[in-house]
Coordinates of C-alpha atoms in Angstrom, one line a residue:
Chain A
X1 CA 14.3 74.5 -13.7
X2 CA 14.9 71.0 -11.6
X3 CA 16.9 70.6 -8.8
X4 CA 20.7 69.6 -9.7
X5 CA 21.6 66.0 -9.2
X6 CA 24.9 64.7 -7.7
X7 CA 27.4 63.9 -10.6
X8 CA 27.7 60.2 -9.1
X9 CA 24.1 59.7 -9.8
X10 CA 24.2 61.1 -13.3
X11 CA 27.0 58.7 -14.3
X12 CA 25.0 55.8 -12.5
X13 CA 22.0 56.8 -14.8
X14 CA 23.9 57.0 -17.9
X15 CA 26.2 54.0 -17.6
X16 CA 23.7 51.6 -16.1
X17 CA 20.4 52.5 -14.3
X18 CA 19.0 54.5 -17.3
X19 CA 21.3 53.5 -20.0
X20 CA 20.0 54.8 -23.3
X21 CA 20.6 51.7 -25.3
X22 CA 19.8 49.0 -23.0
X23 CA 17.1 50.5 -20.9
X24 CA 15.5 53.3 -22.9
X25 CA 15.9 51.9 -25.9
X26 CA 16.8 55.0 -27.9
X27 CA 19.3 55.3 -30.7
X28 CA 18.6 51.8 -31.8
X29 CA 18.9 52.8 -35.6
X30 CA 22.8 53.4 -35.4
X31 CA 23.2 50.9 -32.8
X32 CA 21.9 48.1 -35.1
X33 CA 23.3 49.3 -38.1
X34 CA 27.0 50.0 -37.5
X35 CA 27.8 47.6 -34.7
X36 CA 29.2 45.2 -37.3
X37 CA 32.7 45.6 -35.5
X38 CA 34.0 46.9 -32.1
X39 CA 35.9 49.6 -34.1
X40 CA 32.8 50.6 -36.2
X41 CA 30.8 50.5 -32.7
X42 CA 33.4 52.8 -30.8
X43 CA 33.7 55.1 -33.7
X44 CA 29.9 55.7 -34.1
X45 CA 29.8 55.8 -30.2
X46 CA 32.4 58.6 -29.7
X47 CA 31.0 60.8 -32.7
X48 CA 27.6 60.3 -30.9
X49 CA 29.2 61.3 -27.5
X50 CA 30.9 64.5 -29.0
X51 CA 27.2 65.6 -30.4
X52 CA 25.5 64.7 -27.2
X53 CA 28.1 66.8 -25.0
X54 CA 28.3 69.9 -27.3
X55 CA 24.3 70.1 -27.8
X56 CA 23.7 69.2 -24.2
X57 CA 25.9 72.3 -23.1
X58 CA 24.4 74.5 -25.8
X59 CA 20.7 73.7 -24.9
X60 CA 21.3 74.5 -21.4
X61 CA 23.1 77.6 -22.3
X62 CA 20.2 78.8 -24.2
X63 CA 17.3 77.3 -22.2
X64 CA 16.1 80.7 -20.9
X65 CA 16.2 82.3 -24.4
X66 CA 14.1 80.0 -26.3
X67 CA 10.5 79.9 -26.1
X68 CA 8.7 76.6 -25.4
X69 CA 6.8 76.6 -28.8
X70 CA 9.7 76.8 -30.9
X71 CA 12.1 74.6 -28.5
X72 CA 12.1 71.4 -30.7
X73 CA 13.0 73.2 -34.2
X74 CA 16.0 75.1 -32.2
X75 CA 17.1 71.7 -30.8
X76 CA 17.4 70.0 -34.2
X77 CA 19.2 73.2 -35.5
X78 CA 21.8 72.8 -33.0
X79 CA 22.1 69.2 -33.1
X80 CA 22.4 69.5 -36.8
X81 CA 25.0 72.3 -36.5
X82 CA 27.3 69.9 -34.3
X83 CA 26.6 66.9 -36.2
X84 CA 27.9 68.8 -39.3
X85 CA 30.8 69.9 -37.3
X86 CA 31.7 66.2 -36.3
X87 CA 31.3 64.9 -39.7
X88 CA 33.6 67.4 -41.3
X89 CA 36.0 66.7 -38.6
X90 CA 36.0 62.9 -39.3
X91 CA 36.1 63.6 -43.1
X92 CA 39.3 65.4 -42.6
X93 CA 41.1 63.2 -40.0
X94 CA 39.4 59.8 -39.9
X95 CA 38.7 59.4 -43.7
X96 CA 38.6 55.7 -43.7
X97 CA 36.6 55.1 -40.9
X98 CA 34.1 57.9 -42.1
X99 CA 33.8 55.7 -45.3
X100 CA 32.6 52.8 -43.0
X101 CA 30.4 54.7 -41.2
X102 CA 29.3 56.5 -44.2
X103 CA 25.4 57.5 -44.0
X104 CA 25.1 56.9 -40.3
X105 CA 27.2 59.9 -39.2
X106 CA 24.9 62.5 -40.7
X107 CA 22.1 60.2 -39.1
X108 CA 23.0 61.4 -35.9
X109 CA 21.0 64.2 -36.2
X110 CA 17.9 61.9 -36.0
X111 CA 19.1 60.0 -33.2
X112 CA 16.3 60.2 -30.8
X113 CA 18.7 59.6 -27.8
X114 CA 20.3 63.3 -28.4
X115 CA 17.2 65.3 -28.8
X116 CA 15.8 63.1 -26.0
X117 CA 18.6 64.2 -23.6
X118 CA 17.8 67.7 -24.8
X119 CA 14.2 67.7 -24.2
X120 CA 14.3 65.8 -21.0
X121 CA 17.4 67.2 -19.2
X122 CA 19.4 70.0 -20.7
X123 CA 16.7 72.1 -21.3
X124 CA 15.8 72.0 -17.5
X125 CA 19.2 72.0 -15.9
X126 CA 22.5 74.1 -15.2
X127 CA 25.5 74.1 -17.8
X128 CA 27.6 71.5 -15.6
X129 CA 24.7 69.4 -15.1
X130 CA 24.0 69.1 -18.8
X131 CA 27.4 68.6 -19.7
X132 CA 28.1 65.5 -17.3
X133 CA 24.7 64.1 -18.3
X134 CA 25.9 64.1 -21.9
X135 CA 29.0 62.8 -20.7
X136 CA 27.4 60.0 -18.9
X137 CA 24.8 59.1 -21.6
X138 CA 27.4 59.3 -24.3
X139 CA 29.8 56.8 -22.4
X140 CA 27.0 54.7 -21.9
X141 CA 25.9 54.6 -25.1
X142 CA 29.5 54.1 -26.7
X143 CA 30.4 51.3 -24.3
X144 CA 27.1 49.4 -25.4
X145 CA 28.1 50.1 -29.2
X146 CA 31.4 48.8 -28.7
X147 CA 30.3 45.8 -26.5
X148 CA 27.8 44.6 -29.0
X149 CA 30.1 45.5 -32.0
X150 CA 32.7 43.1 -30.3
X151 CA 30.3 40.4 -29.6
X152 CA 29.0 40.5 -33.2
X153 CA 32.5 40.7 -34.8
X154 CA 33.9 37.9 -32.5
X155 CA 30.8 35.6 -33.6
X156 CA 30.6 36.7 -36.9
X157 CA 34.2 36.8 -38.3
X158 CA 36.2 35.8 -35.4
X159 CA 38.3 39.0 -34.8
X160 CA 38.1 41.9 -32.5
X161 CA 38.7 45.4 -33.2
X162 CA 39.5 44.7 -36.9
X163 CA 40.9 47.5 -38.7
X164 CA 41.5 49.4 -35.6
X165 CA 44.4 51.2 -37.3
X166 CA 41.5 53.2 -39.4
X167 CA 40.6 55.0 -36.3
X168 CA 43.7 55.0 -34.1
X169 CA 46.6 55.1 -36.7
X170 CA 49.2 52.4 -37.5
X171 CA 50.0 52.0 -33.8
X172 CA 46.6 50.5 -33.3
X173 CA 47.2 47.5 -35.6
X174 CA 48.3 45.5 -32.8
X175 CA 45.1 46.0 -31.0
X176 CA 43.3 43.8 -33.6
X177 CA 43.0 40.2 -32.2
X178 CA 41.9 37.2 -34.4
X179 CA 40.9 33.9 -33.2
X180 CA 42.6 32.2 -36.0
X181 CA 42.5 31.6 -39.8
X182 CA 40.5 28.3 -39.3
X183 CA 37.5 30.0 -37.3
X184 CA 34.4 29.8 -39.1
X185 CA 32.3 32.6 -38.0
X186 CA 28.3 32.6 -38.2
X187 CA 27.6 35.3 -40.8
X188 CA 24.1 36.0 -39.2
X189 CA 26.0 37.6 -36.2
X190 CA 27.2 40.4 -38.7
X191 CA 24.0 40.6 -40.7
X192 CA 21.1 42.8 -39.4
X193 CA 19.1 39.9 -37.8
X194 CA 22.4 39.2 -35.8
X195 CA 22.1 42.9 -34.2
X196 CA 18.8 42.2 -33.1
X197 CA 19.5 38.7 -31.4
X198 CA 22.4 40.1 -29.9
X199 CA 21.0 43.4 -28.3
X200 CA 18.0 41.2 -27.2
X201 CA 20.7 39.1 -25.4
X202 CA 22.3 42.0 -23.9
X203 CA 19.5 43.4 -22.6
X204 CA 18.4 40.2 -20.8
X205 CA 22.0 39.9 -19.3
X206 CA 21.5 43.2 -18.1
X207 CA 18.1 42.5 -16.5
X208 CA 19.5 39.5 -15.0
X209 CA 22.3 41.1 -13.5
X210 CA 19.9 43.8 -12.0
X211 CA 17.5 41.0 -10.7
X212 CA 20.4 39.4 -8.8
X213 CA 21.8 42.4 -7.4
X214 CA 18.1 43.5 -6.2
X215 CA 17.9 39.9 -4.7
X216 CA 21.4 40.2 -2.8
X217 CA 20.5 43.5 -1.4
X218 CA 17.0 42.3 -0.2
X219 CA 18.8 39.4 1.6
X220 CA 21.4 41.5 2.9
X221 CA 18.9 44.0 4.2
X222 CA 16.8 41.2 5.9
X223 CA 19.8 39.8 7.5
X224 CA 20.9 43.1 9.4
X225 CA 17.7 44.9 8.9
X226 CA 19.4 47.6 7.3
X227 CA 17.5 50.1 5.2
X228 CA 17.4 49.2 1.5
X229 CA 18.6 51.7 -0.8
X230 CA 15.0 53.1 -2.3
X231 CA 16.6 53.3 -5.8
X232 CA 17.6 49.7 -5.9
X233 CA 14.3 48.4 -4.2
X234 CA 12.3 50.3 -6.8
X235 CA 14.4 49.4 -9.8
Chain B
X1 CA -29.3 -0.7 -12.2
X2 CA -25.9 0.9 -12.8
X3 CA -25.3 3.0 -15.9
X4 CA -21.9 4.5 -16.6
X5 CA -22.2 7.9 -17.8
X6 CA -19.5 9.1 -20.0
X7 CA -19.4 13.1 -20.2
X8 CA -18.5 15.0 -23.3
X9 CA -16.2 14.9 -25.4
X10 CA -17.0 11.5 -26.8
X11 CA -13.6 11.3 -28.5
X12 CA -12.2 8.0 -29.4
X13 CA -8.8 8.9 -29.3
X14 CA -6.4 10.2 -26.8
X15 CA -5.8 13.7 -27.4
X16 CA -2.3 14.1 -26.0
X17 CA 0.6 16.0 -27.3
X18 CA 2.9 13.3 -27.0
X19 CA 0.6 10.6 -29.1
X20 CA 0.2 13.5 -31.6
X21 CA 4.0 14.2 -31.9
X22 CA 4.8 10.2 -31.9
X23 CA 2.4 10.1 -34.9
X24 CA 4.1 13.0 -36.5
X25 CA 7.4 10.9 -35.9
X26 CA 5.9 7.7 -37.4
X27 CA 4.6 9.5 -40.6
X28 CA 8.1 10.8 -41.1
X29 CA 9.7 7.3 -41.1
X30 CA 9.0 6.6 -44.8
X31 CA 10.4 9.7 -46.0
X32 CA 13.5 9.4 -43.9
X33 CA 13.9 5.8 -44.9
X34 CA 13.8 7.0 -48.8
X35 CA 16.4 9.6 -47.7
X36 CA 18.6 7.2 -46.2
X37 CA 18.3 4.9 -49.1
X38 CA 19.3 7.6 -51.3
X39 CA 22.0 9.5 -49.3
X40 CA 23.4 7.1 -47.1
X41 CA 23.8 7.0 -43.4
X42 CA 24.6 10.6 -43.1
X43 CA 21.0 11.3 -42.8
X44 CA 20.5 8.9 -39.8
X45 CA 23.7 10.0 -38.2
X46 CA 22.1 13.8 -38.3
X47 CA 18.7 12.5 -36.6
X48 CA 20.6 10.8 -34.1
X49 CA 23.0 13.6 -33.4
X50 CA 20.1 16.3 -33.6
X51 CA 17.8 14.4 -31.3
X52 CA 20.4 14.0 -28.8
X53 CA 21.3 17.7 -28.7
X54 CA 17.7 18.8 -28.9
X55 CA 16.8 16.9 -25.8
X56 CA 19.9 17.9 -23.9
X57 CA 19.2 21.5 -24.8
X58 CA 15.5 21.4 -23.8
X59 CA 16.5 19.8 -20.5
X60 CA 19.2 22.3 -19.7
X61 CA 17.0 25.4 -20.8
X62 CA 14.1 24.1 -18.7
X63 CA 16.4 23.6 -15.6
X64 CA 17.6 27.3 -15.9
X65 CA 13.9 28.3 -16.3
X66 CA 13.2 26.5 -12.7
X67 CA 10.6 23.9 -14.5
X68 CA 10.4 20.3 -14.5
X69 CA 12.3 19.0 -17.9
X70 CA 10.5 15.6 -17.8
X71 CA 7.2 16.6 -19.1
X72 CA 8.5 18.7 -21.9
X73 CA 10.9 16.0 -23.2
X74 CA 8.3 13.4 -23.0
X75 CA 5.9 15.2 -25.3
X76 CA 8.5 14.5 -27.8
X77 CA 8.1 17.9 -29.6
X78 CA 12.0 18.2 -29.3
X79 CA 12.1 15.1 -31.2
X80 CA 9.9 16.4 -34.0
X81 CA 11.8 19.7 -34.3
X82 CA 15.1 17.6 -34.1
X83 CA 13.9 15.3 -37.0
X84 CA 12.5 17.9 -39.1
X85 CA 15.8 20.0 -38.9
X86 CA 18.1 16.9 -39.7
X87 CA 16.1 16.0 -42.7
X88 CA 16.3 19.8 -44.1
X89 CA 20.2 19.9 -43.7
X90 CA 22.7 18.2 -46.0
X91 CA 23.6 14.6 -44.9
X92 CA 27.3 16.0 -44.9
X93 CA 26.5 18.8 -42.7
X94 CA 29.7 18.8 -40.1
X95 CA 28.5 17.9 -36.6
X96 CA 29.2 21.2 -35.0
X97 CA 27.0 22.9 -37.3
X98 CA 24.2 20.4 -36.7
X99 CA 24.8 21.1 -32.9
X100 CA 24.7 25.2 -33.5
X101 CA 21.4 24.9 -35.4
X102 CA 19.5 22.8 -33.1
X103 CA 20.8 24.8 -30.2
X104 CA 19.7 27.9 -31.9
X105 CA 16.1 26.3 -32.8
X106 CA 15.6 24.9 -29.1
X107 CA 17.3 27.3 -26.9
X108 CA 16.4 31.0 -28.7
X109 CA 13.5 30.2 -31.2
X110 CA 11.4 27.6 -28.9
X111 CA 12.5 28.0 -25.2
X112 CA 13.3 31.8 -25.1
X113 CA 9.7 32.5 -26.3
X114 CA 8.3 30.4 -23.7
X115 CA 8.5 26.6 -24.9
X116 CA 5.9 24.3 -26.7
X117 CA 3.2 26.6 -27.7
X118 CA 4.4 29.9 -27.5
X119 CA 7.1 30.0 -29.9
X120 CA 6.0 32.2 -33.0
X121 CA 8.3 30.8 -35.5
X122 CA 8.7 27.2 -36.5
X123 CA 12.0 26.4 -34.6
X124 CA 13.2 23.7 -37.0
X125 CA 13.0 26.2 -39.8
X126 CA 14.4 28.9 -37.9
X127 CA 17.5 26.7 -37.1
X128 CA 17.6 25.7 -40.6
X129 CA 17.6 29.3 -41.9
X130 CA 20.3 30.6 -39.3
X131 CA 22.8 28.0 -40.7
X132 CA 21.7 28.6 -44.3
X133 CA 22.5 32.3 -43.7
X134 CA 25.6 31.7 -41.6
X135 CA 27.2 28.8 -43.4
X136 CA 25.9 29.2 -47.1
X137 CA 28.5 26.8 -48.7
X138 CA 28.4 23.8 -46.0
X139 CA 24.5 24.2 -46.0
X140 CA 24.2 24.0 -50.3
X141 CA 26.5 21.0 -51.0
X142 CA 24.5 17.8 -50.9
X143 CA 25.3 14.4 -51.5
X144 CA 24.2 13.1 -55.0
X145 CA 21.4 10.2 -54.9
X146 CA 22.9 6.8 -54.7
X147 CA 22.1 6.0 -58.4
X148 CA 24.2 9.0 -59.6
X149 CA 26.9 8.6 -56.9
X150 CA 30.3 7.1 -58.2
X151 CA 31.6 6.7 -54.7
X152 CA 28.7 5.6 -52.4
X153 CA 29.5 6.5 -48.9
X154 CA 29.4 3.6 -46.1
X155 CA 28.6 4.1 -42.7
X156 CA 32.3 4.8 -41.8
X157 CA 32.7 7.0 -44.6
X158 CA 29.6 9.3 -43.8
X159 CA 30.5 9.4 -39.9
X160 CA 34.2 10.8 -41.1
X161 CA 32.7 13.2 -43.2
X162 CA 30.5 14.5 -40.6
X163 CA 32.6 14.2 -37.6
X164 CA 36.1 14.9 -39.1
X165 CA 35.1 16.8 -42.0
X166 CA 37.4 14.8 -44.4
X167 CA 36.2 12.9 -47.6
X168 CA 37.0 9.2 -48.0
X169 CA 40.7 8.7 -48.5
X170 CA 41.9 9.4 -52.1
X171 CA 39.0 11.3 -53.0
X172 CA 38.5 15.3 -53.4
X173 CA 35.4 16.8 -51.7
X174 CA 34.0 17.9 -55.3
X175 CA 34.1 14.0 -56.1
X176 CA 31.8 13.3 -53.2
X177 CA 29.1 16.2 -53.3
X178 CA 26.7 17.5 -55.7
X179 CA 24.4 20.6 -56.0
X180 CA 20.8 19.8 -55.5
X181 CA 18.4 19.6 -58.5
X182 CA 16.9 23.1 -57.4
X183 CA 20.5 24.5 -57.4
X184 CA 21.5 22.9 -60.3
X185 CA 18.4 24.1 -62.2
X186 CA 18.9 27.8 -61.2
X187 CA 22.6 27.7 -62.0
X188 CA 21.9 26.3 -65.5
X189 CA 19.2 28.9 -65.9
X190 CA 21.5 31.7 -65.0
X191 CA 23.7 30.5 -67.7
X192 CA 21.2 30.9 -70.2
X193 CA 20.5 27.4 -71.1
X194 CA 16.8 26.3 -71.7
X195 CA 15.0 23.9 -69.8
X196 CA 15.3 21.3 -73.1
X197 CA 18.9 21.3 -72.7
X198 CA 19.1 21.1 -68.8
X199 CA 17.1 18.1 -68.7
X200 CA 19.8 16.3 -71.0
X201 CA 21.7 16.0 -67.7
X202 CA 21.4 12.4 -65.9
X203 CA 20.8 14.4 -62.8
X204 CA 17.0 14.6 -63.8
X205 CA 14.3 12.1 -63.4
X206 CA 11.0 11.8 -64.9
X207 CA 9.8 15.0 -63.6
X208 CA 12.0 16.4 -60.8
X209 CA 15.7 15.5 -59.7
X210 CA 16.3 11.9 -59.9
X211 CA 15.9 10.1 -56.7
X212 CA 14.2 13.2 -55.1
X213 CA 11.0 12.4 -56.9
X214 CA 10.9 9.4 -54.6
X215 CA 11.5 11.2 -51.3
X216 CA 8.5 13.7 -52.2
X217 CA 6.4 10.4 -52.6
X218 CA 7.3 8.9 -49.6
X219 CA 6.8 12.3 -47.5
X220 CA 3.3 12.5 -49.4
X221 CA 2.4 8.8 -48.1
X222 CA 3.5 10.0 -44.6
X223 CA 1.4 13.3 -45.1
X224 CA -1.6 11.0 -46.1
X225 CA -1.3 9.1 -42.9
X226 CA -1.3 12.2 -41.1
X227 CA -4.5 13.4 -42.7
X228 CA -6.3 10.0 -42.1
X229 CA -5.3 10.2 -38.5
X230 CA -6.8 13.5 -38.5
X231 CA -3.8 15.1 -36.9
X232 CA -3.6 17.7 -39.5
X233 CA -6.5 19.1 -41.9
X234 CA -6.3 19.2 -45.5
X235 CA -6.4 23.2 -45.8
X236 CA -3.1 24.0 -45.0
X237 CA -1.2 21.1 -47.5
X238 CA -3.7 21.6 -50.1
X239 CA -3.5 25.5 -50.2
X240 CA 0.0 25.6 -50.1
X241 CA 0.7 22.9 -52.9
X242 CA -2.1 24.6 -54.8
X243 CA -0.6 28.1 -54.4
X244 CA 3.0 26.6 -55.7
X245 CA 1.6 24.8 -58.7
X246 CA -0.6 27.8 -59.9
X247 CA 2.1 30.2 -59.7
X248 CA 4.6 27.7 -61.2
X249 CA 2.1 26.6 -63.9
X250 CA 1.1 30.3 -64.8
X251 CA 5.0 31.0 -65.8
X252 CA 5.5 27.7 -67.1
X253 CA 2.6 28.1 -69.5
X254 CA 3.7 31.7 -70.6
X255 CA 7.2 30.5 -71.1
X256 CA 8.1 26.7 -70.7
X257 CA 11.7 27.3 -71.7
X258 CA 13.0 29.5 -69.0
X259 CA 10.6 28.2 -66.4
X260 CA 10.6 24.6 -65.0
X261 CA 7.1 22.9 -64.9
X262 CA 5.0 22.7 -61.9
X263 CA 5.8 19.1 -61.3
X264 CA 9.3 19.8 -61.0
X265 CA 8.7 22.2 -58.5
X266 CA 6.5 19.9 -56.5
X267 CA 8.9 17.0 -56.7
X268 CA 12.2 18.7 -56.2
X269 CA 13.2 20.1 -52.9
X270 CA 11.1 20.1 -49.7
X271 CA 7.7 21.3 -51.2
X272 CA 6.0 18.1 -50.1
X273 CA 7.7 17.6 -46.7
X274 CA 6.9 21.6 -46.3
X275 CA 3.3 21.2 -46.9
X276 CA 2.5 18.2 -44.6
X277 CA 4.9 18.4 -42.0
X278 CA 6.0 21.8 -41.5
X279 CA 3.5 24.5 -42.8
X280 CA 1.0 22.4 -40.5
X281 CA 3.0 23.1 -37.4
X282 CA -0.2 23.8 -34.8
X283 CA 1.7 26.1 -33.0
X284 CA 3.0 28.8 -35.4
X285 CA 0.3 28.4 -38.4
X286 CA -3.1 29.6 -38.7
X287 CA -5.9 27.9 -36.7
X288 CA -9.3 29.3 -38.4
X289 CA -10.1 27.4 -41.6
X290 CA -10.1 30.4 -43.9
X291 CA -6.9 31.6 -42.2
X292 CA -5.3 28.2 -43.0
X293 CA -6.1 28.6 -46.6
X294 CA -4.8 32.0 -46.9
X295 CA -1.7 31.0 -44.8
X296 CA -1.0 28.0 -47.1
X297 CA -1.6 29.6 -50.2
X298 CA 0.8 32.5 -49.6
X299 CA 3.3 30.0 -48.5
X300 CA 2.9 28.2 -51.8
X301 CA 3.2 31.5 -53.7
X302 CA 6.2 32.6 -51.9
X303 CA 8.1 29.5 -52.2
X304 CA 7.9 30.1 -56.0
X305 CA 9.0 33.8 -55.7
X306 CA 12.0 32.9 -53.5
X307 CA 13.0 29.8 -55.7
X308 CA 12.9 31.8 -59.0
X309 CA 14.0 35.4 -58.0
X310 CA 15.6 34.9 -54.3
X311 CA 19.2 34.2 -53.6
X312 CA 19.0 30.8 -52.2
X313 CA 18.3 27.3 -53.4
X314 CA 15.2 26.2 -51.6
X315 CA 12.6 28.3 -50.1
X316 CA 10.3 26.5 -48.0
X317 CA 12.0 27.7 -44.9
X318 CA 11.9 31.3 -45.8
X319 CA 8.3 31.1 -46.8
X320 CA 7.2 29.4 -43.6
X321 CA 8.9 31.9 -41.4
X322 CA 7.5 34.8 -43.2
X323 CA 3.9 33.8 -43.1
X324 CA 4.4 32.3 -39.3
X325 CA 5.1 36.0 -38.7
X326 CA 2.0 36.9 -40.5
X327 CA -0.1 34.1 -39.0
X328 CA -1.6 36.1 -36.0
X329 CA -2.7 38.9 -38.4
X330 CA -4.6 36.7 -40.7
X331 CA -6.0 35.0 -37.9
X332 CA -7.5 38.3 -36.3
X333 CA -9.0 38.9 -39.8
X334 CA -10.5 35.7 -40.3
X335 CA -12.2 35.2 -37.2
X336 CA -15.3 33.1 -37.9
X337 CA -18.8 35.0 -37.0
X338 CA -20.2 33.5 -33.9
X339 CA -23.7 32.0 -34.5
X340 CA -26.4 34.3 -33.3
X341 CA -24.2 37.3 -33.5
X342 CA -24.3 40.0 -36.3
X343 CA -21.7 41.1 -38.6
X344 CA -21.2 44.3 -37.5
X345 CA -20.6 44.0 -33.8
X346 CA -19.3 40.6 -33.6

């Protein structure tokens, strides 16, 4: 069992430094396939996050009972059970959104991000650590999905949170923004190639921001000769 | 006694990128002139606009990358990309689409991969496909060639069409535009007409689309000039046209009523332009001789397949891009044996 990490670091890893979509490049299948609108991205992100938190918690609880030889099938069984629960829940309460996301909800089972966290983190850490890690990684993934969906939606059809009422009920209809009826979007943004192009641009943007932050910190360190945060200097 | 010793290579011509690009541009002149004669000023407006945007985009990206912009602009490769792009798109294309397409070609396809020599895809064709997928309607409405046009467009009319998006006063949009021969042929075939019936229409010349045959001819002349100047070798153009003709000939021979003749495939659309100017791009094509033959033949075969069963009107761009991504593998498999080395451990 590994040493517990401070929650702040777990969140920083999940949201930025080790973001599963932008750094680890895990879970790309749903990431590329369903992020045609911000609403779809958000819905997929929430479903993935729910499964991730529940599976991380369960796997952390049973981590001392499962023999290492059979751990992967057990992980998959746990994850599949939770995906089934999430799927049935969505079918019951968000049927329209379920129809839009379709096949990709059951496919959360094969999302390597979830089994990746189970293997790399939850099976080696306490319950509270595993839950916070699941939450942080899930939120990080969800944010990328929503942001990517929003970008593609905006470039492709000139709207934002189109059909948000599918998920949040009638009250959310006001959330849908539109650039205007005259806007001619680039259809390619909504088609699969657009997903790759925009994800590439997002990763480039993240690397750019990281580089800038690192340079600023080094400059400041040189000026005040203060010790550099090792995590930043290494990153 | 003094003797000047000249070391090898004893090339007579300066082997410089800008001179090569300049000759490609010159070789394009007859074809572009023919297109201007047929389709009016829109062609030239597109060429000028695309060149302007290409150079500006190239300079801007190079500045962001912290490199000198001068040499990259003086090598004229951005101009070649711009001209190839501009003659591939319809002469009625709204200006902002031209700007978008060229930006995509130069910034994303060329410079983000490292600039001239590093781009895996042909920038002009990638920009064209980007627009075709995104804005299919604007990208498939062509002007009729001038001998068929009831309302030929002058300079002012063309500029208004491109920059304001308004057809000449008193005319509906449909009166100005017309489908390309390939598009018209496909639609008629889909409606169940036979080739003999389709050929009744005034849209057709001797073999291909009326007027379009001449565009193909002048691009062919430009291509011969490139061959003569040894800027390209015969392998890719010949293999590509052969691939297209063999495929088309085979199906035409089996059923001439539902498949247009090989000559139609050759002279309508961008087959000749593609064979001599686009598929031969030295950066994105194969460099081994055997590889070039495979590369060209596969493009020709793909053009026929996509034209016949695909969803888009012309296929040169898709075929070239598909083979661009295959080029490195083909090249690896066709490395010539080095003299003196065996086959097994070469």
